[in-house]
Coordinates of C-alpha atoms in Angstrom, one line a residue:
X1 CA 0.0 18.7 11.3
X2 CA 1.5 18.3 14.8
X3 CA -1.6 16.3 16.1
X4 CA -1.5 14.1 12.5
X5 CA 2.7 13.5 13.5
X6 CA 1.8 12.6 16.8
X7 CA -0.9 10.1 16.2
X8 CA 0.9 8.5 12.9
X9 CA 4.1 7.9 15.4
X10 CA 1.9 6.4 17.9
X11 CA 2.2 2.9 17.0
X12 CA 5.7 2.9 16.7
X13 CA 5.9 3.9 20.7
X14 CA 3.4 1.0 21.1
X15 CA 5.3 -1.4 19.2
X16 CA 8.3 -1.0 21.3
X17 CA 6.6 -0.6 24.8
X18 CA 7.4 -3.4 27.3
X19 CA 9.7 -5.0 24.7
X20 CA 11.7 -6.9 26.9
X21 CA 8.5 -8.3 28.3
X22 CA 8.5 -10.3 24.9
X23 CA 11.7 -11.5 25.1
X24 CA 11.2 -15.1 26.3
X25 CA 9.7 -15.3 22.3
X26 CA 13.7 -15.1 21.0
X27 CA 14.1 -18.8 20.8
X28 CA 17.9 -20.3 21.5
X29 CA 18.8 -23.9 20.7
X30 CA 20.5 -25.5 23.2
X31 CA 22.5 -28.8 22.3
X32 CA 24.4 -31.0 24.9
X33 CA 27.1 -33.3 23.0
X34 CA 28.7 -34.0 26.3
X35 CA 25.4 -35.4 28.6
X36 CA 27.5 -34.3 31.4
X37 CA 27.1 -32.0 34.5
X38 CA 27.9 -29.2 32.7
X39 CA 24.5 -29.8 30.3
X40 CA 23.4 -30.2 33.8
X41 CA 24.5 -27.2 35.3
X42 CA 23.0 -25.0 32.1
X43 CA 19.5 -26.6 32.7
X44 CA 19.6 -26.0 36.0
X45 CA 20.6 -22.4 35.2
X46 CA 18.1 -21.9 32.7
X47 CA 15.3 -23.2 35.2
X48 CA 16.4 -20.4 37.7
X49 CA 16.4 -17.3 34.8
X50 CA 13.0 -18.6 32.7
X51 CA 10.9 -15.9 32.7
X52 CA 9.4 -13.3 30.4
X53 CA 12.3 -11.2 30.2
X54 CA 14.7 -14.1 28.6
X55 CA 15.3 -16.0 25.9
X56 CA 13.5 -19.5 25.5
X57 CA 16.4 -22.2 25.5
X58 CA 15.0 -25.2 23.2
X59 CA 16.9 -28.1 24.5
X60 CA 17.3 -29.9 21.3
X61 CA 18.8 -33.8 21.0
X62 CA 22.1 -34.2 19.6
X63 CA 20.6 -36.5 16.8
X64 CA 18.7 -33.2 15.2
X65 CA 21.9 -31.6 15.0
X66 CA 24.6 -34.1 14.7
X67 CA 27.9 -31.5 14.2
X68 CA 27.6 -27.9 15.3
X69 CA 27.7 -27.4 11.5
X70 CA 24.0 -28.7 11.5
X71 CA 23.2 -26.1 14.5
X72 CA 25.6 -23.0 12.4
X73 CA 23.2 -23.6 9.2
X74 CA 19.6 -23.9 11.6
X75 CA 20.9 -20.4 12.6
X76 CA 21.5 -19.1 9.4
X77 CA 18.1 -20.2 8.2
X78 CA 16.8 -17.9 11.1
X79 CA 15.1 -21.0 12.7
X80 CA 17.0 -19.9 15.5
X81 CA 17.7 -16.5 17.1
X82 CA 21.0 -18.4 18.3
X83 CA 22.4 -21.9 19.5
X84 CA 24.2 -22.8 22.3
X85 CA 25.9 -26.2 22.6
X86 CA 28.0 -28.3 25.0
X87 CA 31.2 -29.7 23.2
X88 CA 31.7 -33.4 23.5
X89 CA 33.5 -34.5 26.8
X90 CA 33.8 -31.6 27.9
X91 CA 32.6 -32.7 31.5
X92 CA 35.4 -35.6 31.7
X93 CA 38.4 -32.9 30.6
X94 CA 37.1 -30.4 33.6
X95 CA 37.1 -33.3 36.1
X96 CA 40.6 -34.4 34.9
X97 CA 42.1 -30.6 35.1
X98 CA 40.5 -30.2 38.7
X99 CA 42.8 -33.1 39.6
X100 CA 45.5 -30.7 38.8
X101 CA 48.8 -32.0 36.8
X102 CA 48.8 -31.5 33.3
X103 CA 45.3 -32.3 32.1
X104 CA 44.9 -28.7 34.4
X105 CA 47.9 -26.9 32.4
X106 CA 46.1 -28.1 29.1
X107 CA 42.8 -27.5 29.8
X108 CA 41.0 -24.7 27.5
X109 CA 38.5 -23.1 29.1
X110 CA 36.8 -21.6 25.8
X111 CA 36.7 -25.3 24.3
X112 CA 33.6 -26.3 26.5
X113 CA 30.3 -23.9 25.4
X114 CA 30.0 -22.1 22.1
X115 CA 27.3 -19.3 21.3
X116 CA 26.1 -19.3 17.3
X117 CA 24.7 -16.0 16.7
X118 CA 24.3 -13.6 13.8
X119 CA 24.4 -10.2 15.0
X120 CA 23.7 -8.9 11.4
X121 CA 20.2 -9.7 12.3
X122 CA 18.6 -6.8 14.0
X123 CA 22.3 -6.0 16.0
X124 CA 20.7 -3.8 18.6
X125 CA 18.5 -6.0 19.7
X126 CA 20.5 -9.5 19.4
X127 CA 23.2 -7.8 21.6
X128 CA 21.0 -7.5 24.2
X129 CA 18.4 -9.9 23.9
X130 CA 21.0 -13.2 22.8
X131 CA 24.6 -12.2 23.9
X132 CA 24.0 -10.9 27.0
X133 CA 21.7 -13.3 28.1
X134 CA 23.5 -15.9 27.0
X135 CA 26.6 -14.4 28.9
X136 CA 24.0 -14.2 31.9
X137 CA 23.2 -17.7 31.4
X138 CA 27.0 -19.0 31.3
X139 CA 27.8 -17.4 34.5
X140 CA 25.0 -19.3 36.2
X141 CA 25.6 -22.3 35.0
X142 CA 28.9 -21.5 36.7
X143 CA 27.5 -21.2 39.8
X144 CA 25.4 -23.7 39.6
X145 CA 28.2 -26.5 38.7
X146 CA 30.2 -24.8 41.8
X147 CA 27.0 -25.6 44.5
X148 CA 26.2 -29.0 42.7
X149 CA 29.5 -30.3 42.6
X150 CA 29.7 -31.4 39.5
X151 CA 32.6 -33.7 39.2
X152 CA 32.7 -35.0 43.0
X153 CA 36.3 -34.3 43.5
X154 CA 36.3 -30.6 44.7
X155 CA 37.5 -31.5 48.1
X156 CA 41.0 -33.0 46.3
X157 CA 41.9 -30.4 44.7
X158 CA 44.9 -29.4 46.5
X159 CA 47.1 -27.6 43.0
X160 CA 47.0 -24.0 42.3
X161 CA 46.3 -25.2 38.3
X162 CA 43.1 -26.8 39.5
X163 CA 42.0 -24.5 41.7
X164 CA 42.2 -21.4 38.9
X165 CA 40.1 -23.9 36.6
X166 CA 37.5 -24.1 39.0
X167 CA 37.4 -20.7 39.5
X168 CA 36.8 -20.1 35.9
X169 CA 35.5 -24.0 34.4
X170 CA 34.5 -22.2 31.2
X171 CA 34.7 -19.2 29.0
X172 CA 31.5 -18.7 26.3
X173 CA 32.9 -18.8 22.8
X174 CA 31.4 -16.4 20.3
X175 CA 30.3 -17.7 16.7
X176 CA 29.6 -14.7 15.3
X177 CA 28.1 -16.1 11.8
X178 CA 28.9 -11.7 10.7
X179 CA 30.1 -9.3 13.4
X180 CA 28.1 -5.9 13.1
X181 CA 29.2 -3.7 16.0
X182 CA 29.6 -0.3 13.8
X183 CA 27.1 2.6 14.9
X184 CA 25.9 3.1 11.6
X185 CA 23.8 0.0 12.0
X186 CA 21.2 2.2 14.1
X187 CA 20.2 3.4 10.6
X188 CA 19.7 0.8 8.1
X189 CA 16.4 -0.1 9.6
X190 CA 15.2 3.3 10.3
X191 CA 16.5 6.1 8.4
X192 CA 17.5 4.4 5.1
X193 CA 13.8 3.5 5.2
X194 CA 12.6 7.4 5.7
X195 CA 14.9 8.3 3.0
X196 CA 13.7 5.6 0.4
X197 CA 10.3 6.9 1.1
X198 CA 11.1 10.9 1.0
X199 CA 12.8 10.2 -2.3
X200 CA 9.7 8.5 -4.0
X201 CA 7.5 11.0 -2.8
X202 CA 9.7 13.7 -4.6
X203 CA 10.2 12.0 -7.6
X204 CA 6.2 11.4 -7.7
X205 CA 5.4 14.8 -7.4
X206 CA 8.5 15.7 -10.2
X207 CA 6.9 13.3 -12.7
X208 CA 3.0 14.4 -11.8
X209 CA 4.4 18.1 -12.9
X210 CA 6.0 16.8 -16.3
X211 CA 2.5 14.7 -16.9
X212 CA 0.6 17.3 -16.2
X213 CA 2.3 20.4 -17.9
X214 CA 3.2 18.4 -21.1
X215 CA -0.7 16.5 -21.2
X216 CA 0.3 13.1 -21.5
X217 CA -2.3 11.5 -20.6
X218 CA -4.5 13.2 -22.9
X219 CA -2.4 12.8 -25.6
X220 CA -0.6 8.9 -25.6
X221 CA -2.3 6.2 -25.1
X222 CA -3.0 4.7 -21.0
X223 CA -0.9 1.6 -22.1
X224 CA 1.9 3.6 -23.1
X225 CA 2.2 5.8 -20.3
X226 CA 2.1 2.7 -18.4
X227 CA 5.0 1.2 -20.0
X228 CA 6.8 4.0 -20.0
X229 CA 6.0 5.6 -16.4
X230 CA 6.8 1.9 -15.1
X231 CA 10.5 2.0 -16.6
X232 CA 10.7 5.8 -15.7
X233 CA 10.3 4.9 -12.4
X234 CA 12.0 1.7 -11.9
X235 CA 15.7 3.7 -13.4
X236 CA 15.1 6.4 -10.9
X237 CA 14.4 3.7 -8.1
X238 CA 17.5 1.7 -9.3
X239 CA 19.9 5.3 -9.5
X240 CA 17.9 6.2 -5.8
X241 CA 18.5 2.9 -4.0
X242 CA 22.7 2.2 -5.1
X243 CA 23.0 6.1 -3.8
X244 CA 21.8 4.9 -0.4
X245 CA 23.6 1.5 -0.5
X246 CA 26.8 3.5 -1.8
X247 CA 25.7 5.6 1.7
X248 CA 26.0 2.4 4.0
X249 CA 29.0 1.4 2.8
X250 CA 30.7 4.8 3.1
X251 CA 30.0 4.2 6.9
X252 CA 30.4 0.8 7.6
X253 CA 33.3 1.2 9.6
X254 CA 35.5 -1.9 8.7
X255 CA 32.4 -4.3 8.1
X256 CA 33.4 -7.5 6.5
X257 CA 31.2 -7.2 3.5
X258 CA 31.9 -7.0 -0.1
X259 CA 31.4 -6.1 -3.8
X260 CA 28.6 -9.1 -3.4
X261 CA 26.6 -8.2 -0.4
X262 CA 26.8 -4.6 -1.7
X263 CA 24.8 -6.2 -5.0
X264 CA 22.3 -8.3 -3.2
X265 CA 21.7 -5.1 -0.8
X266 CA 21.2 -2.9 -4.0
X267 CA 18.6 -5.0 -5.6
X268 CA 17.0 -5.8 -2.0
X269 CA 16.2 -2.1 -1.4
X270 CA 15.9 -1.2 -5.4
X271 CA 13.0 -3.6 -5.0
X272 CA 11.6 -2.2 -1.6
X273 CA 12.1 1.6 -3.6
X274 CA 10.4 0.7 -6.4
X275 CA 7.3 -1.1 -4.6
X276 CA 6.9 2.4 -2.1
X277 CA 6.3 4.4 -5.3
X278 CA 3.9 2.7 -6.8
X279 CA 1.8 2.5 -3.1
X280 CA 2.7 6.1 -3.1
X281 CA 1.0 6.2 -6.7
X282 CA -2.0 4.1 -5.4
X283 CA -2.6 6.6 -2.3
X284 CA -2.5 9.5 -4.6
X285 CA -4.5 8.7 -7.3
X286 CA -7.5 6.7 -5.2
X287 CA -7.8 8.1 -2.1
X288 CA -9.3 12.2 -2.0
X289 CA -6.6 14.8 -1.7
X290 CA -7.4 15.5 1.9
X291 CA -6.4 11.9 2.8
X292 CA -3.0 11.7 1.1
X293 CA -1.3 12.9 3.4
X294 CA -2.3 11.4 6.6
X295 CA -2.2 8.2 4.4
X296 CA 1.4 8.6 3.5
X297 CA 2.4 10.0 7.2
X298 CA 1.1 6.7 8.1
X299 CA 2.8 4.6 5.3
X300 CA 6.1 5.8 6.6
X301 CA 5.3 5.4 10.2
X302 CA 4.1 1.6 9.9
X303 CA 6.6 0.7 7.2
X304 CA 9.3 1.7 10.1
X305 CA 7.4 0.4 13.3
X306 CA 7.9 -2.9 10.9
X307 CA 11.0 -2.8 10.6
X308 CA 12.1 -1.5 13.7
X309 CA 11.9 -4.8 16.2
X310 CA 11.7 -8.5 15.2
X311 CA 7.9 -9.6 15.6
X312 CA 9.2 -11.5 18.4
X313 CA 9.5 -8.7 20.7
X314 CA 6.6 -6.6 19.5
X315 CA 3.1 -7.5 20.6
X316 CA 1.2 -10.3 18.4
X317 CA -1.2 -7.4 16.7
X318 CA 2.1 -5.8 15.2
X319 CA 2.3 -9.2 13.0
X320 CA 0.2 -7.0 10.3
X321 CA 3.5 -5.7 9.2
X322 CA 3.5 -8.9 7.0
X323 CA 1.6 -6.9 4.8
X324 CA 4.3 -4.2 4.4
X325 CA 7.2 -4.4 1.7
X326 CA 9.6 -5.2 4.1
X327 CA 13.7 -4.8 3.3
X328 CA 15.0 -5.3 7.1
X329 CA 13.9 -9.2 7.1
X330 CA 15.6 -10.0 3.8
X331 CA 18.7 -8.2 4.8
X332 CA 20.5 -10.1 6.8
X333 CA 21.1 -12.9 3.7
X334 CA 22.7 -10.1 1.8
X335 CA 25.1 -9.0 4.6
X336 CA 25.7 -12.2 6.5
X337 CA 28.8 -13.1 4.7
X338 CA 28.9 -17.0 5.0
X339 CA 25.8 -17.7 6.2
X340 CA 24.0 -16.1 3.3
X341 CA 25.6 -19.3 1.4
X342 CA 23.8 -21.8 3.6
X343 CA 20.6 -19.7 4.2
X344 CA 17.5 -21.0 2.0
X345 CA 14.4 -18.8 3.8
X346 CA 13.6 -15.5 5.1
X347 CA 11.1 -13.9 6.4
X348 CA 8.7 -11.8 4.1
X349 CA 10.3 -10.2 1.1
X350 CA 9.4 -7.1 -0.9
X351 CA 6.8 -9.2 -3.1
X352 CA 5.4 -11.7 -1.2
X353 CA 3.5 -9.2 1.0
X354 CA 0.3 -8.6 0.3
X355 CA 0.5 -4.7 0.2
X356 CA 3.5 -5.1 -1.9
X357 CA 1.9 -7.5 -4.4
X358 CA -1.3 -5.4 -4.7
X359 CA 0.5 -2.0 -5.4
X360 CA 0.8 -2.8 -9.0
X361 CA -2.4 -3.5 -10.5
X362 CA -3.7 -0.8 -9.0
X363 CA -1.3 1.6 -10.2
X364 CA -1.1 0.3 -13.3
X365 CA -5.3 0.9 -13.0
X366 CA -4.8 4.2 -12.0
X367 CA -3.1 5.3 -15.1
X368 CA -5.8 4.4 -17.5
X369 CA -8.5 6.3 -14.5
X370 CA -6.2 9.4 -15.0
X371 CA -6.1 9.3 -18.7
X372 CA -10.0 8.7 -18.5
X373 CA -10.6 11.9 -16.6
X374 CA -7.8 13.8 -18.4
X375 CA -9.8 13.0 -22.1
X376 CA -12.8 14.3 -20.1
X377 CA -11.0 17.2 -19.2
X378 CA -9.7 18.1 -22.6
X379 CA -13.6 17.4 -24.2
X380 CA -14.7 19.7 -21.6
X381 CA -12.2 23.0 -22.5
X382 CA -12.7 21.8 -26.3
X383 CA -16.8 22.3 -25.9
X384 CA -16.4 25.4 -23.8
X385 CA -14.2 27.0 -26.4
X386 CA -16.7 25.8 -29.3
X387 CA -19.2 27.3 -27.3
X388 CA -17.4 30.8 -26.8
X389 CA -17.1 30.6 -30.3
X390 CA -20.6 29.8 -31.4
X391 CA -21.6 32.5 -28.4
X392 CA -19.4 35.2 -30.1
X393 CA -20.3 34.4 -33.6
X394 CA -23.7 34.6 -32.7
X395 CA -23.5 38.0 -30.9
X396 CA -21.3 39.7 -34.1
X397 CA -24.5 38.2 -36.7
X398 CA -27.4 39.4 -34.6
X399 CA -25.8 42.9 -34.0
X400 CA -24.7 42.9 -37.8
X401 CA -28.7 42.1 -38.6
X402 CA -30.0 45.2 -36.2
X403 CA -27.5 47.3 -38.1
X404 CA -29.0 46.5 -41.4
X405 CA -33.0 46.7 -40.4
X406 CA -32.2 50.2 -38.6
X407 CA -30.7 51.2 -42.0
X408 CA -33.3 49.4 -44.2
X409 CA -36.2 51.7 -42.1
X410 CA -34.4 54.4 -42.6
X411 CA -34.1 54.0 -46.2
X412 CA -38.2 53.2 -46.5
X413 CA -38.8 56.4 -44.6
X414 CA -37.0 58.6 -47.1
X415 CA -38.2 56.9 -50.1
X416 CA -41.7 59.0 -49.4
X417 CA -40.1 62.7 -49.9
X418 CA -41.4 64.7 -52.7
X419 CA -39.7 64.7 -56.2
X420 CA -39.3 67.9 -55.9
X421 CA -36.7 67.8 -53.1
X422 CA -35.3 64.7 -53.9
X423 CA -31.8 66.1 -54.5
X424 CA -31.2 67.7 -51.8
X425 CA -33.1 65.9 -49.5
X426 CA -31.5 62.6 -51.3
X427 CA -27.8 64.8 -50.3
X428 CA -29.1 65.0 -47.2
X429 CA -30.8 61.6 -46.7
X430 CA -27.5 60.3 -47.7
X431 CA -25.6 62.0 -44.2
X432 CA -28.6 61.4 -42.3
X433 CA -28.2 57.6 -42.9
X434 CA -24.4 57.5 -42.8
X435 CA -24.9 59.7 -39.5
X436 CA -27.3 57.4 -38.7
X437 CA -25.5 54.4 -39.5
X438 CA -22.5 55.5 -37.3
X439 CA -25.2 56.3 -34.3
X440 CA -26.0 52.7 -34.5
X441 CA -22.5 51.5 -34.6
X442 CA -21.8 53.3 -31.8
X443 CA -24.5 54.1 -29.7
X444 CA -23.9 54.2 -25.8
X445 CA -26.8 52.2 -25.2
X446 CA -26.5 49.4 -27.7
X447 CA -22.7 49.1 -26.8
X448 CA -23.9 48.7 -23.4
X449 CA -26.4 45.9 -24.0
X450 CA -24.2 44.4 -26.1
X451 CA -21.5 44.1 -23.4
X452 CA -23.8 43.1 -20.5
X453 CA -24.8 39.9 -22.7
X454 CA -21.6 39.2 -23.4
X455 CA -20.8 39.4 -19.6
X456 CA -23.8 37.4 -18.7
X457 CA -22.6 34.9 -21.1
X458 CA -19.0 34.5 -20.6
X459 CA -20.2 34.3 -16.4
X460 CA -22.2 31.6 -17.0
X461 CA -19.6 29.6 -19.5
X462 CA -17.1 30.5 -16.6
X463 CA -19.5 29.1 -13.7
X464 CA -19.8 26.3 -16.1
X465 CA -16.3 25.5 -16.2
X466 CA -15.7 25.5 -12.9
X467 CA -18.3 23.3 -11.7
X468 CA -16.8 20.8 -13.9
X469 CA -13.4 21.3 -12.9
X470 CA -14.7 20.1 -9.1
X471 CA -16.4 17.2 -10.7
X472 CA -13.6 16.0 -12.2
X473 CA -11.0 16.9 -9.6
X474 CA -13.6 15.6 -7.1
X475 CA -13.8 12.1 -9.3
X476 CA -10.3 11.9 -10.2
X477 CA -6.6 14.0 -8.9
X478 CA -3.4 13.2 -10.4
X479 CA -1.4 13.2 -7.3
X480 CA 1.4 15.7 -5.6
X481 CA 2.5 17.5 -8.7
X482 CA 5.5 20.0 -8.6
X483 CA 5.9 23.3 -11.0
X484 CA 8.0 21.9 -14.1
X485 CA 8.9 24.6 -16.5
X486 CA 8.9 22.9 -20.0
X487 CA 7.4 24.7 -23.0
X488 CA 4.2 23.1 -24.1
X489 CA 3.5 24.1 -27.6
X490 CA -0.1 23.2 -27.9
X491 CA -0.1 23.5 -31.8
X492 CA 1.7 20.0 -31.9
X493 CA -1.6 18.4 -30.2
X494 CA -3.7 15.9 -32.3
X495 CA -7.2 15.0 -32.4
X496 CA -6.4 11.1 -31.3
X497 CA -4.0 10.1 -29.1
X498 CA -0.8 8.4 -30.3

C-alpha cells in the first residue's frame, strides 16, 4: 500500500517540480495611456527581468483597451493573469513636480501605475507569481527612469518637494478585483477536494451494503434502480457538498463574500460531488476488484495534481487534467465578488470534461450489468435448491423402494412353510419381518451408504456453487459494499421483478 501511495502521489511532485521555471507562461497586459518615459522606463525594465522565471508582459495598444474598465473586465474573463497600465499624463505631472513648487506638493505618487489582479484565482500562486513580480518590475522601472533621465530636468531640481518625488516617482496601486489573503485558502484546492472524494467513496460502499443485503437488483427493475440510485445519490451529494461549503465559510476569516457566492460555490462543488461518484461507480463496477483501488488512489491523486497549479506553471503533459471534473477553475466566478458579474468564460467546468461527461452513461450501464448478473445469481441459488430438493426426494423414494422389496422377499420366503406350522410360524414370521423391517430401517451399513451419497452429493452441488460464484464475481462485482444490518424477509420476494 505504501509503494501504491507513493507511486499515485508521484505526479503530483512532478507537476510542481521547477514551477517557477514556467512562470514566463502567466501572461500580464501591460497598457501605456501616457506614451511617456515612464511606458519607457517599464519596457526597458521588463527587457532586463524577461526570462523564464517571470511573467510575460503583453504590451497591448491603448485602442484594445480604451478605459482601464476594458483591461478590469479582460482580467475577469481570465484572459489575463493581471494588467498593468500607465495612467494618462502621468509623465508630464512627474516632470512638473520635479520642478518643485506645488505641482511637487500635489503630486500623487500612487496615481501613475495600477496593478489589476484577482488574487481569488489560485492566491498562492498569484501572490508570488503576479504581485511580486509586478512589485519587482515597478522598482526597476524606477531605476531605470532614474539612469535614463526621463524628464531632462534632474540637474534643476534644487526643492526638497522635488527631490522626495524623485526619490519615490511612483507607488504600484493594487486592484485587487477580490482580496483573498486568509490561510484557509491553502485548502479549497486541496483538501476540500480529498474530502469530496472520501465522502463519495463512503457513501458508495453504504448504498452497495443496502443493495446488496435487501436484493434490489434482483428484485426492481435496472431502470428503476437507476432512477432511483441517481436521485439517492445526487441528495446525498447536495447535503455532502453545502457541509463543506458551510466548512469554508466558517473559516474564511473576514472574506468579502456572501449569501450569493456561498450558492454559486454550493452548486459548483454539488456538481463536482456528484460527478466523482458516479466515476467512483464506473471504477467499481468495470474494472476487477484488484484494480479498484489503485484506480481510485489515482483518481484522487490526479483530480488534485489538477487542481493544484494553473496549467501555466505545470509542464505541457499535465494539460490532461482537462479531462478531470475540475471545481478549482470555475471557482473563482463564484468567489470573485464583482468580477463574477462581468466574467462570461472559464476554464473547464464539471461537465464539459470529457471524464466528467462520460461518467454517466456508463454508470447508468453498469446498473442494468449488475442487475444482469444479480438475476443470474438468483437463477443459479434457485436451481441449486431445486436440485437439493429433487436430490433429497430422490434419495427418501429409492430408500423407501429397498425397504419394500427387502419386505416383499421376506414375505415370499415364508409363504412356503408347511400348513401345519403356519400359526406359529405365521406368529413368528410376523416378528421376524417387523424385526426385519426395523433391521432394514436401521441398519449400520445402509445408514452409512445412505449418508456417504448424500455427502458425495451435497459436495459436488457445493463445488458446484462455488465455481459459479467466481464466474459471476469474476464477470461482474458490485463495488465496495459495507455491512448494513436491515432485516431481509425473503418471503416478501416475487417471481418477476417489480
Amino acid at each position: 500500500m505504501a509503494l501504491c501511495s507513493s507511486s499515485a502521489s508521484s505526479p503530483t511532485a512532478s507537476a510542481l517540480y521547477q514551477q517557477t521555471e514556467h512562470t514566463h507562461n502567466i501572461h500580464i497586459a501591460f497598457v501605456d495611456y501616457d506614451g511617456g518615459a515612464i511606458g519607457a522606463s517599464v519596457r526597458a525594465a521588463y527587457e532586463s527581468l524577461k526570462g523564464n522565471n517571470f511573467p510575460t508582459l503583453v504590451d497591448a495598444a491603448p485602442d484594445a483597451f480604451p478605459v482601464p474598465a476594458d483591461l478590469r473586465s479582460a482580467v475577469c474573463d481570465t484572459r489575463y493573469w493581471g494588467g498593468l497600465y500607465v495612467s494618462a499624463n502621468a509623465s508630464s505631472r512627474l516632470e512638473d513636480a520635479l520642478g518643485g513648487g506645488p505641482p511637487a506638493l500635489a503630486y500623487d505618487p500612487s496615481d501613475v501605475m495600477t496593478l489589476i489582479w484577482n488574487e481569488a484565482r489560485y492566491s498562492t500562486v498569484a501572490d508570488a507569481a503576479v504581485l511580486a513580480n509586478m512589485q519587482t518590475l515597478v522598482e526597476a522601472a524606477r531605476v531605470a527612469y532614474s539612469r535614463t533621465d526621463g524628464t531632462g530636468r534632474l540637474e534643476r531640481i534644487t526643492s526638497p518637494e522635488a527631490f522626495t518625488v524623485l526619490a519615490s516617482p511612483w507607488k504600484l496601486r493594487q486592484d485587487d478585483l477580490q482580496p483573498t489573503s486568509q490561510g484557509s485558502r491553502a485548502i479549497y484546492n486541496t483538501l476540500v477536494i480529498i474530502l469530496i472524494l472520501i465522502q463519495e467513496f463512503f457513501y458508495l460502499g453504504a448504498i452497495n451494503g443496502l443493495y446488496a443485503n435487501l436484493k434490489i437488483y434482483a428484485r426492481v427493475h435496472p431502470s428503476r434502480v437507476m432512477v432511483i440510485r441517481f436521485l439517492l445519490s445526487a441528495a446525498y451529494c447536495l447535503v455532502g457538498s453545502v457541509c463543506v461549503t458551510g466548512m469554508i465559510w466558517a473559516f474564511r476569516a473576514g472574506w468579502d463574500v456572501g449569501a450569493l457566492q456561498f450558492g454559486q460555490s454550493w452548486m459548483v462543488l454539488w456538481l463536482f460531488a456528484h460527478l466523482n461518484f458516479q466515476v467512483i461507480d464506473v471504477f467499481t463496477i468495470w474494472l476487477p476488484v484488484p484494480y479498484v483501488p489503485m484506480a481510485l488512489i489515482s483518481w484522487v491523486i490526479m483530480n488534485v495534481t489538477s487542481i493544484l497549479l494553473p496549467f501555466e506553471l505545470s509542464p505541457a503533459f499535465y494539460r490532461l487534467g482537462y479531462l478531470f471534473p475540475r471545481t478549482r477553475s470555475t471557482r473563482p466566478s463564484s468567489t470573485s465578488g464583482p468580477a463574477a458579474a462581468t466574467r462570461t468564460c472559464a476554464t473547464p467546468s464539471p461537465f464539459s470534461s470529457p471524464g466528467g461527461s462520460s461518467a454517466a452513461p456508463l454508470s447508468a450501464l453498469g446498473v442494468f450489468r449488475r442487475s444482469h448478473y444479480a438475476m443470474l445469481a438468483e437463477e443459479a441459488q434457485a436451481k441449486q435448491f431445486s436440485e437439493r430438493v429433487t436430490t433429497a426426494l430422490a434419495l427418501e423414494r429409492e430408500r423407501d423402494a429397498k425397504e419394500r422389496r427387502q419386505q416383499q422377499q421376506q414375505r415370499n420366503e415364508k409363504g412356503a412353510e408347511d400348513d401345519g406350522e403356519a400359526a406359529s410360524t405365521t406368529g413368528a414370521g410376523t416378528m421376524t419381518s417387523a424385526s426385519g423391517s426395523g433391521v432394514v430401517g436401521s441398519s449400520p451399513g445402509a445408514d452409512d451408504d445412505d449418508e456417504q451419497r448424500l455427502s458425495r452429493i451435497i459436495t459436488r452441488e457445493a463445488r458446484e456453487e462455488q465455481r459459479l460464484q467466481r464466474n459471476l464475481s469474476r464477470n461482474c462485482h458490485f463495488g465496495p459494499a459495507f455491512g448494513v444490518s436491515v432485516a431481509n424477509d425473503d418471503s416478501s420476494d416475487t417471481d418477476g421483478r417489480n
